[in-house]
């Protein structure tokens, strides 16, 4: 019951984070915190492969918006996505986005 409550609280926090970039950053931060493996350079690898439509569904957004946001983050060097999951190259920047900055 406690695990279920924790998961529901995390989902509420993610969905109430604000605009799509903040919600997506909150989701990726949560996944990084829960499942991520930190590399020597400070990068965090999230070994969970999620498609863009799956991400969009998790944060109640359109897939096109998620794709656009991830493309901007890839160009800025914040988050990189591949077939095996995600690499959060700038965790501090992702936390700022999640907070709405």
PDB file of N, CA and C in Angstrom:
ATOM      1  N   UNK A   1       0.829  -1.191   0.000  1.00  0.00           N
ATOM      2  CA  UNK A   1       0.000   0.000   0.000  1.00  0.00           C
ATOM      3  C   UNK A   1       0.876   1.260   0.000  1.00  0.00           C
ATOM      4  N   UNK A   2       1.962   1.233   0.782  1.00  0.00           N
ATOM      5  CA  UNK A   2       2.847   2.395   0.833  1.00  0.00           C
ATOM      6  C   UNK A   2       3.544   2.627  -0.499  1.00  0.00           C
ATOM      7  N   UNK A   3       3.961   1.554  -1.158  1.00  0.00           N
ATOM      8  CA  UNK A   3       4.588   1.695  -2.475  1.00  0.00           C
ATOM      9  C   UNK A   3       3.610   2.299  -3.477  1.00  0.00           C
ATOM     10  N   UNK A   4       2.388   1.832  -3.436  1.00  0.00           N
ATOM     11  CA  UNK A   4       1.361   2.352  -4.332  1.00  0.00           C
ATOM     12  C   UNK A   4       1.120   3.840  -4.080  1.00  0.00           C
ATOM     13  N   UNK A   5       1.088   4.225  -2.834  1.00  0.00           N
ATOM     14  CA  UNK A   5       0.889   5.633  -2.471  1.00  0.00           C
ATOM     15  C   UNK A   5       2.054   6.486  -2.960  1.00  0.00           C
ATOM     16  N   UNK A   6       3.293   5.990  -2.806  1.00  0.00           N
ATOM     17  CA  UNK A   6       4.469   6.727  -3.281  1.00  0.00           C
ATOM     18  C   UNK A   6       4.412   6.940  -4.792  1.00  0.00           C
ATOM     19  N   UNK A   7       4.019   5.909  -5.515  1.00  0.00           N
ATOM     20  CA  UNK A   7       3.929   6.014  -6.967  1.00  0.00           C
ATOM     21  C   UNK A   7       2.861   7.030  -7.368  1.00  0.00           C
ATOM     22  N   UNK A   8       1.722   6.997  -6.708  1.00  0.00           N
ATOM     23  CA  UNK A   8       0.659   7.953  -7.022  1.00  0.00           C
ATOM     24  C   UNK A   8       1.078   9.386  -6.712  1.00  0.00           C
ATOM     25  N   UNK A   9       1.777   9.581  -5.598  1.00  0.00           N
ATOM     26  CA  UNK A   9       2.254  10.927  -5.251  1.00  0.00           C
ATOM     27  C   UNK A   9       3.255  11.426  -6.279  1.00  0.00           C
ATOM     28  N   UNK A  10       4.137  10.543  -6.749  1.00  0.00           N
ATOM     29  CA  UNK A  10       5.113  10.926  -7.767  1.00  0.00           C
ATOM     30  C   UNK A  10       4.400  11.323  -9.056  1.00  0.00           C
ATOM     31  N   UNK A  11       3.373  10.570  -9.432  1.00  0.00           N
ATOM     32  CA  UNK A  11       2.631  10.902 -10.651  1.00  0.00           C
ATOM     33  C   UNK A  11       1.925  12.248 -10.513  1.00  0.00           C
ATOM     34  N   UNK A  12       1.365  12.513  -9.361  1.00  0.00           N
ATOM     35  CA  UNK A  12       0.704  13.803  -9.134  1.00  0.00           C
ATOM     36  C   UNK A  12       1.711  14.940  -9.239  1.00  0.00           C
ATOM     37  N   UNK A  13       2.890  14.764  -8.652  1.00  0.00           N
ATOM     38  CA  UNK A  13       3.930  15.800  -8.722  1.00  0.00           C
ATOM     39  C   UNK A  13       4.363  16.043 -10.163  1.00  0.00           C
ATOM     40  N   UNK A  14       4.498  14.977 -10.944  1.00  0.00           N
ATOM     41  CA  UNK A  14       4.915  15.111 -12.336  1.00  0.00           C
ATOM     42  C   UNK A  14       3.847  15.845 -13.140  1.00  0.00           C
ATOM     43  N   UNK A  15       2.600  15.430 -12.993  1.00  0.00           N
ATOM     44  CA  UNK A  15       1.524  16.035 -13.785  1.00  0.00           C
ATOM     45  C   UNK A  15       1.199  17.453 -13.375  1.00  0.00           C
ATOM     46  N   UNK A  16       1.543  17.822 -12.169  1.00  0.00           N
ATOM     47  CA  UNK A  16       1.248  19.184 -11.718  1.00  0.00           C
ATOM     48  C   UNK A  16       2.467  20.097 -11.831  1.00  0.00           C
ATOM     49  N   UNK A  17       3.481  19.662 -12.546  1.00  0.00           N
ATOM     50  CA  UNK A  17       4.724  20.432 -12.651  1.00  0.00           C
ATOM     51  C   UNK A  17       4.595  21.664 -13.545  1.00  0.00           C
ATOM     52  N   UNK A  18       3.539  21.776 -14.310  1.00  0.00           N
ATOM     53  CA  UNK A  18       3.372  22.952 -15.159  1.00  0.00           C
ATOM     54  C   UNK A  18       3.300  22.581 -16.623  1.00  0.00           C
ATOM     55  N   UNK A  19       4.034  23.327 -17.433  1.00  0.00           N
ATOM     56  CA  UNK A  19       4.010  23.113 -18.882  1.00  0.00           C
ATOM     57  C   UNK A  19       4.740  21.826 -19.242  1.00  0.00           C
ATOM     58  N   UNK A  20       4.615  21.431 -20.501  1.00  0.00           N
ATOM     59  CA  UNK A  20       5.166  20.156 -20.970  1.00  0.00           C
ATOM     60  C   UNK A  20       6.659  20.002 -20.663  1.00  0.00           C
ATOM     61  N   UNK A  21       7.517  20.993 -20.937  1.00  0.00           N
ATOM     62  CA  UNK A  21       8.930  20.786 -20.608  1.00  0.00           C
ATOM     63  C   UNK A  21       9.163  20.502 -19.124  1.00  0.00           C
ATOM     64  N   UNK A  22       8.435  21.175 -18.261  1.00  0.00           N
ATOM     65  CA  UNK A  22       8.573  20.942 -16.821  1.00  0.00           C
ATOM     66  C   UNK A  22       8.089  19.549 -16.435  1.00  0.00           C
ATOM     67  N   UNK A  23       6.975  19.131 -17.021  1.00  0.00           N
ATOM     68  CA  UNK A  23       6.446  17.791 -16.715  1.00  0.00           C
ATOM     69  C   UNK A  23       7.388  16.714 -17.221  1.00  0.00           C
ATOM     70  N   UNK A  24       7.915  16.892 -18.433  1.00  0.00           N
ATOM     71  CA  UNK A  24       8.847  15.908 -18.993  1.00  0.00           C
ATOM     72  C   UNK A  24      10.136  15.865 -18.181  1.00  0.00           C
ATOM     73  N   UNK A  25      10.638  17.025 -17.789  1.00  0.00           N
ATOM     74  CA  UNK A  25      11.842  17.080 -16.960  1.00  0.00           C
ATOM     75  C   UNK A  25      11.593  16.434 -15.599  1.00  0.00           C
ATOM     76  N   UNK A  26      10.417  16.634 -15.038  1.00  0.00           N
ATOM     77  CA  UNK A  26      10.075  16.011 -13.750  1.00  0.00           C
ATOM     78  C   UNK A  26      10.038  14.493 -13.880  1.00  0.00           C
ATOM     79  N   UNK A  27       9.452  14.010 -14.973  1.00  0.00           N
ATOM     80  CA  UNK A  27       9.394  12.566 -15.202  1.00  0.00           C
ATOM     81  C   UNK A  27      10.793  11.984 -15.356  1.00  0.00           C
ATOM     82  N   UNK A  28      11.614  12.605 -16.183  1.00  0.00           N
ATOM     83  CA  UNK A  28      12.972  12.090 -16.395  1.00  0.00           C
ATOM     84  C   UNK A  28      13.811  12.190 -15.123  1.00  0.00           C
ATOM     85  N   UNK A  29      13.614  13.239 -14.350  1.00  0.00           N
ATOM     86  CA  UNK A  29      14.325  13.364 -13.065  1.00  0.00           C
ATOM     87  C   UNK A  29      13.913  12.249 -12.117  1.00  0.00           C
ATOM     88  N   UNK A  30      12.619  11.963 -12.086  1.00  0.00           N
ATOM     89  CA  UNK A  30      12.119  10.873 -11.246  1.00  0.00           C
ATOM     90  C   UNK A  30      12.719   9.542 -11.674  1.00  0.00           C
ATOM     91  N   UNK A  31      12.715   9.281 -12.978  1.00  0.00           N
ATOM     92  CA  UNK A  31      13.276   8.023 -13.489  1.00  0.00           C
ATOM     93  C   UNK A  31      14.774   7.938 -13.211  1.00  0.00           C
ATOM     94  N   UNK A  32      15.469   9.068 -13.354  1.00  0.00           N
ATOM     95  CA  UNK A  32      16.907   9.095 -13.081  1.00  0.00           C
ATOM     96  C   UNK A  32      17.185   8.812 -11.613  1.00  0.00           C
ATOM     97  N   UNK A  33      16.374   9.394 -10.759  1.00  0.00           N
ATOM     98  CA  UNK A  33      16.554   9.193  -9.321  1.00  0.00           C
ATOM     99  C   UNK A  33      16.251   7.753  -8.927  1.00  0.00           C
ATOM    100  N   UNK A  34      15.234   7.191  -9.536  1.00  0.00           N
ATOM    101  CA  UNK A  34      14.789   5.842  -9.153  1.00  0.00           C
ATOM    102  C   UNK A  34      15.593   4.735  -9.818  1.00  0.00           C
ATOM    103  N   UNK A  35      15.920   4.897 -11.115  1.00  0.00           N
ATOM    104  CA  UNK A  35      16.542   3.814 -11.865  1.00  0.00           C
ATOM    105  C   UNK A  35      17.889   4.173 -12.479  1.00  0.00           C
ATOM    106  N   UNK A  36      18.309   5.427 -12.346  1.00  0.00           N
ATOM    107  CA  UNK A  36      19.497   5.903 -13.042  1.00  0.00           C
ATOM    108  C   UNK A  36      20.803   5.380 -12.474  1.00  0.00           C
ATOM    109  N   UNK A  37      21.788   5.290 -13.378  1.00  0.00           N
ATOM    110  CA  UNK A  37      23.156   4.922 -13.024  1.00  0.00           C
ATOM    111  C   UNK A  37      24.052   6.109 -13.347  1.00  0.00           C
ATOM    112  N   UNK A  38      24.746   6.626 -12.337  1.00  0.00           N
ATOM    113  CA  UNK A  38      25.591   7.801 -12.547  1.00  0.00           C
ATOM    114  C   UNK A  38      26.942   7.379 -13.103  1.00  0.00           C
ATOM    115  N   UNK A  39      27.385   8.114 -14.124  1.00  0.00           N
ATOM    116  CA  UNK A  39      28.702   7.893 -14.721  1.00  0.00           C
ATOM    117  C   UNK A  39      29.717   8.811 -14.060  1.00  0.00           C
ATOM    118  N   UNK A  40      30.991   8.589 -14.387  1.00  0.00           N
ATOM    119  CA  UNK A  40      32.073   9.386 -13.802  1.00  0.00           C
ATOM    120  C   UNK A  40      31.936  10.872 -14.094  1.00  0.00           C
ATOM    121  N   UNK A  41      31.495  11.240 -15.280  1.00  0.00           N
ATOM    122  CA  UNK A  41      31.404  12.646 -15.654  1.00  0.00           C
ATOM    123  C   UNK A  41      30.195  13.367 -15.103  1.00  0.00           C
ATOM    124  N   UNK A  42      29.389  12.699 -14.284  1.00  0.00           N
ATOM    125  CA  UNK A  42      28.201  13.323 -13.730  1.00  0.00           C
ATOM    126  C   UNK A  42      26.935  13.032 -14.516  1.00  0.00           C
ATOM    127  N   UNK A  43      27.079  12.407 -15.668  1.00  0.00           N
ATOM    128  CA  UNK A  43      25.911  12.030 -16.461  1.00  0.00           C
ATOM    129  C   UNK A  43      25.160  10.907 -15.753  1.00  0.00           C
ATOM    130  N   UNK A  44      23.852  10.851 -16.003  1.00  0.00           N
ATOM    131  CA  UNK A  44      23.027   9.792 -15.427  1.00  0.00           C
ATOM    132  C   UNK A  44      22.380   9.022 -16.575  1.00  0.00           C
ATOM    133  N   UNK A  45      22.577   7.714 -16.575  1.00  0.00           N
ATOM    134  CA  UNK A  45      21.997   6.847 -17.593  1.00  0.00           C
ATOM    135  C   UNK A  45      20.711   6.244 -17.034  1.00  0.00           C
ATOM    136  N   UNK A  46      19.628   6.409 -17.789  1.00  0.00           N
ATOM    137  CA  UNK A  46      18.341   5.810 -17.420  1.00  0.00           C
ATOM    138  C   UNK A  46      18.118   4.642 -18.378  1.00  0.00           C
ATOM    139  N   UNK A  47      18.284   3.402 -17.898  1.00  0.00           N
ATOM    140  CA  UNK A  47      18.201   2.246 -18.787  1.00  0.00           C
ATOM    141  C   UNK A  47      16.771   1.774 -19.048  1.00  0.00           C
ATOM    142  N   UNK A  48      15.890   2.711 -19.345  1.00  0.00           N
ATOM    143  CA  UNK A  48      14.496   2.389 -19.620  1.00  0.00           C
ATOM    144  C   UNK A  48      14.145   2.985 -20.978  1.00  0.00           C
ATOM    145  N   UNK A  49      13.830   2.116 -21.920  1.00  0.00           N
ATOM    146  CA  UNK A  49      13.475   2.576 -23.263  1.00  0.00           C
ATOM    147  C   UNK A  49      11.982   2.899 -23.307  1.00  0.00           C
ATOM    148  N   UNK A  50      11.673   4.166 -23.505  1.00  0.00           N
ATOM    149  CA  UNK A  50      10.290   4.617 -23.638  1.00  0.00           C
ATOM    150  C   UNK A  50      10.158   5.365 -24.954  1.00  0.00           C
ATOM    151  N   UNK A  51       9.128   5.039 -25.706  1.00  0.00           N
ATOM    152  CA  UNK A  51       8.897   5.731 -26.966  1.00  0.00           C
ATOM    153  C   UNK A  51       8.363   7.131 -26.687  1.00  0.00           C
ATOM    154  N   UNK A  52       8.422   7.984 -27.690  1.00  0.00           N
ATOM    155  CA  UNK A  52       7.899   9.346 -27.526  1.00  0.00           C
ATOM    156  C   UNK A  52       6.410   9.342 -27.204  1.00  0.00           C
ATOM    157  N   UNK A  53       5.595   8.491 -27.888  1.00  0.00           N
ATOM    158  CA  UNK A  53       4.173   8.443 -27.515  1.00  0.00           C
ATOM    159  C   UNK A  53       3.944   7.962 -26.077  1.00  0.00           C
ATOM    160  N   UNK A  54       4.785   7.037 -25.604  1.00  0.00           N
ATOM    161  CA  UNK A  54       4.652   6.583 -24.219  1.00  0.00           C
ATOM    162  C   UNK A  54       4.962   7.717 -23.243  1.00  0.00           C
ATOM    163  N   UNK A  55       6.041   8.464 -23.524  1.00  0.00           N
ATOM    164  CA  UNK A  55       6.380   9.620 -22.687  1.00  0.00           C
ATOM    165  C   UNK A  55       5.241  10.621 -22.683  1.00  0.00           C
ATOM    166  N   UNK A  56       4.693  10.872 -23.867  1.00  0.00           N
ATOM    167  CA  UNK A  56       3.596  11.833 -23.982  1.00  0.00           C
ATOM    168  C   UNK A  56       2.396  11.388 -23.156  1.00  0.00           C
ATOM    169  N   UNK A  57       2.085  10.117 -23.212  1.00  0.00           N
ATOM    170  CA  UNK A  57       0.954   9.607 -22.439  1.00  0.00           C
ATOM    171  C   UNK A  57       1.209   9.732 -20.940  1.00  0.00           C
ATOM    172  N   UNK A  58       2.431   9.479 -20.511  1.00  0.00           N
ATOM    173  CA  UNK A  58       2.759   9.556 -19.087  1.00  0.00           C
ATOM    174  C   UNK A  58       2.643  10.970 -18.528  1.00  0.00           C
ATOM    175  N   UNK A  59       2.881  11.972 -19.366  1.00  0.00           N
ATOM    176  CA  UNK A  59       2.822  13.358 -18.873  1.00  0.00           C
ATOM    177  C   UNK A  59       1.619  14.128 -19.423  1.00  0.00           C
ATOM    178  N   UNK A  60       0.697  13.419 -20.058  1.00  0.00           N
ATOM    179  CA  UNK A  60      -0.520  14.034 -20.621  1.00  0.00           C
ATOM    180  C   UNK A  60      -0.179  15.151 -21.606  1.00  0.00           C
ATOM    181  N   UNK A  61       0.568  14.790 -22.624  1.00  0.00           N
ATOM    182  CA  UNK A  61       0.966  15.758 -23.651  1.00  0.00           C
ATOM    183  C   UNK A  61       0.833  15.109 -25.021  1.00  0.00           C
ATOM    184  N   UNK A  62       0.991  15.907 -26.055  1.00  0.00           N
ATOM    185  CA  UNK A  62       0.973  15.382 -27.415  1.00  0.00           C
ATOM    186  C   UNK A  62       2.365  14.862 -27.772  1.00  0.00           C
ATOM    187  N   UNK A  63       2.442  13.757 -28.516  1.00  0.00           N
ATOM    188  CA  UNK A  63       3.747  13.212 -28.904  1.00  0.00           C
ATOM    189  C   UNK A  63       4.622  14.218 -29.650  1.00  0.00           C
ATOM    190  N   UNK A  64       4.011  15.052 -30.477  1.00  0.00           N
ATOM    191  CA  UNK A  64       4.777  16.043 -31.236  1.00  0.00           C
ATOM    192  C   UNK A  64       5.492  17.025 -30.311  1.00  0.00           C
ATOM    193  N   UNK A  65       4.813  17.410 -29.231  1.00  0.00           N
ATOM    194  CA  UNK A  65       5.404  18.340 -28.272  1.00  0.00           C
ATOM    195  C   UNK A  65       6.569  17.689 -27.538  1.00  0.00           C
ATOM    196  N   UNK A  66       6.421  16.431 -27.192  1.00  0.00           N
ATOM    197  CA  UNK A  66       7.500  15.693 -26.535  1.00  0.00           C
ATOM    198  C   UNK A  66       8.696  15.568 -27.470  1.00  0.00           C
ATOM    199  N   UNK A  67       8.443  15.259 -28.730  1.00  0.00           N
ATOM    200  CA  UNK A  67       9.520  15.132 -29.718  1.00  0.00           C
ATOM    201  C   UNK A  67      10.258  16.459 -29.868  1.00  0.00           C
ATOM    202  N   UNK A  68       9.511  17.550 -29.974  1.00  0.00           N
ATOM    203  CA  UNK A  68      10.115  18.879 -30.104  1.00  0.00           C
ATOM    204  C   UNK A  68      10.973  19.224 -28.887  1.00  0.00           C
ATOM    205  N   UNK A  69      10.452  18.931 -27.712  1.00  0.00           N
ATOM    206  CA  UNK A  69      11.172  19.234 -26.471  1.00  0.00           C
ATOM    207  C   UNK A  69      12.451  18.413 -26.370  1.00  0.00           C
ATOM    208  N   UNK A  70      12.374  17.116 -26.644  1.00  0.00           N
ATOM    209  CA  UNK A  70      13.564  16.263 -26.583  1.00  0.00           C
ATOM    210  C   UNK A  70      14.605  16.666 -27.626  1.00  0.00           C
ATOM    211  N   UNK A  71      14.150  17.121 -28.792  1.00  0.00           N
ATOM    212  CA  UNK A  71      15.084  17.593 -29.822  1.00  0.00           C
ATOM    213  C   UNK A  71      15.817  18.837 -29.351  1.00  0.00           C
ATOM    214  N   UNK A  72      15.104  19.768 -28.730  1.00  0.00           N
ATOM    215  CA  UNK A  72      15.745  20.974 -28.183  1.00  0.00           C
ATOM    216  C   UNK A  72      16.753  20.609 -27.099  1.00  0.00           C
ATOM    217  N   UNK A  73      16.388  19.683 -26.234  1.00  0.00           N
ATOM    218  CA  UNK A  73      17.290  19.270 -25.160  1.00  0.00           C
ATOM    219  C   UNK A  73      18.516  18.543 -25.701  1.00  0.00           C
ATOM    220  N   UNK A  74      18.318  17.749 -26.762  1.00  0.00           N
ATOM    221  CA  UNK A  74      19.459  17.050 -27.374  1.00  0.00           C
ATOM    222  C   UNK A  74      20.431  18.068 -27.948  1.00  0.00           C
ATOM    223  N   UNK A  75      19.919  19.067 -28.650  1.00  0.00           N
ATOM    224  CA  UNK A  75      20.773  20.110 -29.234  1.00  0.00           C
ATOM    225  C   UNK A  75      21.489  20.918 -28.157  1.00  0.00           C
ATOM    226  N   UNK A  76      20.835  21.113 -27.006  1.00  0.00           N
ATOM    227  CA  UNK A  76      21.431  21.871 -25.909  1.00  0.00           C
ATOM    228  C   UNK A  76      22.335  21.001 -25.033  1.00  0.00           C
ATOM    229  N   UNK A  77      22.347  19.697 -25.285  1.00  0.00           N
ATOM    230  CA  UNK A  77      23.189  18.795 -24.511  1.00  0.00           C
ATOM    231  C   UNK A  77      22.655  18.486 -23.127  1.00  0.00           C
ATOM    232  N   UNK A  78      21.342  18.542 -22.966  1.00  0.00           N
ATOM    233  CA  UNK A  78      20.739  18.274 -21.658  1.00  0.00           C
ATOM    234  C   UNK A  78      20.392  16.790 -21.520  1.00  0.00           C
ATOM    235  N   UNK A  79      19.640  16.255 -22.482  1.00  0.00           N
ATOM    236  CA  UNK A  79      19.213  14.852 -22.460  1.00  0.00           C
ATOM    237  C   UNK A  79      19.421  14.258 -23.841  1.00  0.00           C
ATOM    238  N   UNK A  80      20.002  13.074 -23.858  1.00  0.00           N
ATOM    239  CA  UNK A  80      20.197  12.332 -25.100  1.00  0.00           C
ATOM    240  C   UNK A  80      19.370  11.053 -25.014  1.00  0.00           C
ATOM    241  N   UNK A  81      18.699  10.704 -26.097  1.00  0.00           N
ATOM    242  CA  UNK A  81      17.871   9.504 -26.108  1.00  0.00           C
ATOM    243  C   UNK A  81      18.404   8.533 -27.156  1.00  0.00           C
ATOM    244  N   UNK A  82      18.327   7.248 -26.836  1.00  0.00           N
ATOM    245  CA  UNK A  82      18.667   6.218 -27.807  1.00  0.00           C
ATOM    246  C   UNK A  82      17.730   5.032 -27.602  1.00  0.00           C
ATOM    247  N   UNK A  83      17.999   3.936 -28.284  1.00  0.00           N
ATOM    248  CA  UNK A  83      17.119   2.775 -28.200  1.00  0.00           C
ATOM    249  C   UNK A  83      17.141   2.099 -26.829  1.00  0.00           C
ATOM    250  N   UNK A  84      18.194   2.336 -26.054  1.00  0.00           N
ATOM    251  CA  UNK A  84      18.332   1.685 -24.749  1.00  0.00           C
ATOM    252  C   UNK A  84      17.817   2.523 -23.587  1.00  0.00           C
ATOM    253  N   UNK A  85      17.488   3.767 -23.829  1.00  0.00           N
ATOM    254  CA  UNK A  85      17.000   4.633 -22.766  1.00  0.00           C
ATOM    255  C   UNK A  85      17.433   6.064 -22.967  1.00  0.00           C
ATOM    256  N   UNK A  86      17.815   6.716 -21.879  1.00  0.00           N
ATOM    257  CA  UNK A  86      18.161   8.135 -21.905  1.00  0.00           C
ATOM    258  C   UNK A  86      19.466   8.368 -21.156  1.00  0.00           C
ATOM    259  N   UNK A  87      20.177   9.399 -21.578  1.00  0.00           N
ATOM    260  CA  UNK A  87      21.357   9.861 -20.859  1.00  0.00           C
ATOM    261  C   UNK A  87      21.096  11.311 -20.484  1.00  0.00           C
ATOM    262  N   UNK A  88      21.045  11.572 -19.195  1.00  0.00           N
ATOM    263  CA  UNK A  88      20.872  12.937 -18.713  1.00  0.00           C
ATOM    264  C   UNK A  88      22.280  13.504 -18.584  1.00  0.00           C
ATOM    265  N   UNK A  89      22.666  14.297 -19.581  1.00  0.00           N
ATOM    266  CA  UNK A  89      24.022  14.842 -19.620  1.00  0.00           C
ATOM    267  C   UNK A  89      24.199  16.023 -18.674  1.00  0.00           C
ATOM    268  N   UNK A  90      23.109  16.720 -18.377  1.00  0.00           N
ATOM    269  CA  UNK A  90      23.164  17.889 -17.489  1.00  0.00           C
ATOM    270  C   UNK A  90      22.046  17.780 -16.451  1.00  0.00           C
ATOM    271  N   UNK A  91      22.250  16.953 -15.406  1.00  0.00           N
ATOM    272  CA  UNK A  91      21.194  16.760 -14.399  1.00  0.00           C
ATOM    273  C   UNK A  91      20.761  18.051 -13.708  1.00  0.00           C
ATOM    274  N   UNK A  92      21.721  18.964 -13.490  1.00  0.00           N
ATOM    275  CA  UNK A  92      21.359  20.218 -12.817  1.00  0.00           C
ATOM    276  C   UNK A  92      20.456  21.072 -13.697  1.00  0.00           C
ATOM    277  N   UNK A  93      20.695  21.082 -14.988  1.00  0.00           N
ATOM    278  CA  UNK A  93      19.835  21.823 -15.920  1.00  0.00           C
ATOM    279  C   UNK A  93      18.461  21.196 -16.004  1.00  0.00           C
ATOM    280  N   UNK A  94      18.398  19.860 -15.990  1.00  0.00           N
ATOM    281  CA  UNK A  94      17.115  19.172 -16.027  1.00  0.00           C
ATOM    282  C   UNK A  94      16.308  19.516 -14.775  1.00  0.00           C
ATOM    283  N   UNK A  95      16.963  19.600 -13.626  1.00  0.00           N
ATOM    284  CA  UNK A  95      16.278  19.971 -12.383  1.00  0.00           C
ATOM    285  C   UNK A  95      15.747  21.403 -12.468  1.00  0.00           C
ATOM    286  N   UNK A  96      16.500  22.297 -13.105  1.00  0.00           N
ATOM    287  CA  UNK A  96      16.036  23.676 -13.272  1.00  0.00           C
ATOM    288  C   UNK A  96      14.789  23.727 -14.157  1.00  0.00           C
ATOM    289  N   UNK A  97      14.792  22.947 -15.221  1.00  0.00           N
ATOM    290  CA  UNK A  97      13.631  22.897 -16.125  1.00  0.00           C
ATOM    291  C   UNK A  97      12.425  22.350 -15.386  1.00  0.00           C
ATOM    292  N   UNK A  98      12.645  21.300 -14.597  1.00  0.00           N
ATOM    293  CA  UNK A  98      11.551  20.699 -13.828  1.00  0.00           C
ATOM    294  C   UNK A  98      10.954  21.709 -12.844  1.00  0.00           C
ATOM    295  N   UNK A  99      11.808  22.565 -12.300  1.00  0.00           N
ATOM    296  CA  UNK A  99      11.339  23.579 -11.352  1.00  0.00           C
ATOM    297  C   UNK A  99      10.691  24.773 -12.043  1.00  0.00           C
ATOM    298  N   UNK A 100      10.764  24.810 -13.373  1.00  0.00           N
ATOM    299  CA  UNK A 100      10.107  25.886 -14.114  1.00  0.00           C
ATOM    300  C   UNK A 100      11.010  27.034 -14.504  1.00  0.00           C
ATOM    301  N   UNK A 101      12.325  26.876 -14.380  1.00  0.00           N
ATOM    302  CA  UNK A 101      13.271  27.937 -14.750  1.00  0.00           C
ATOM    303  C   UNK A 101      13.717  27.793 -16.170  1.00  0.00           C
TER     304      UNK A 101
END
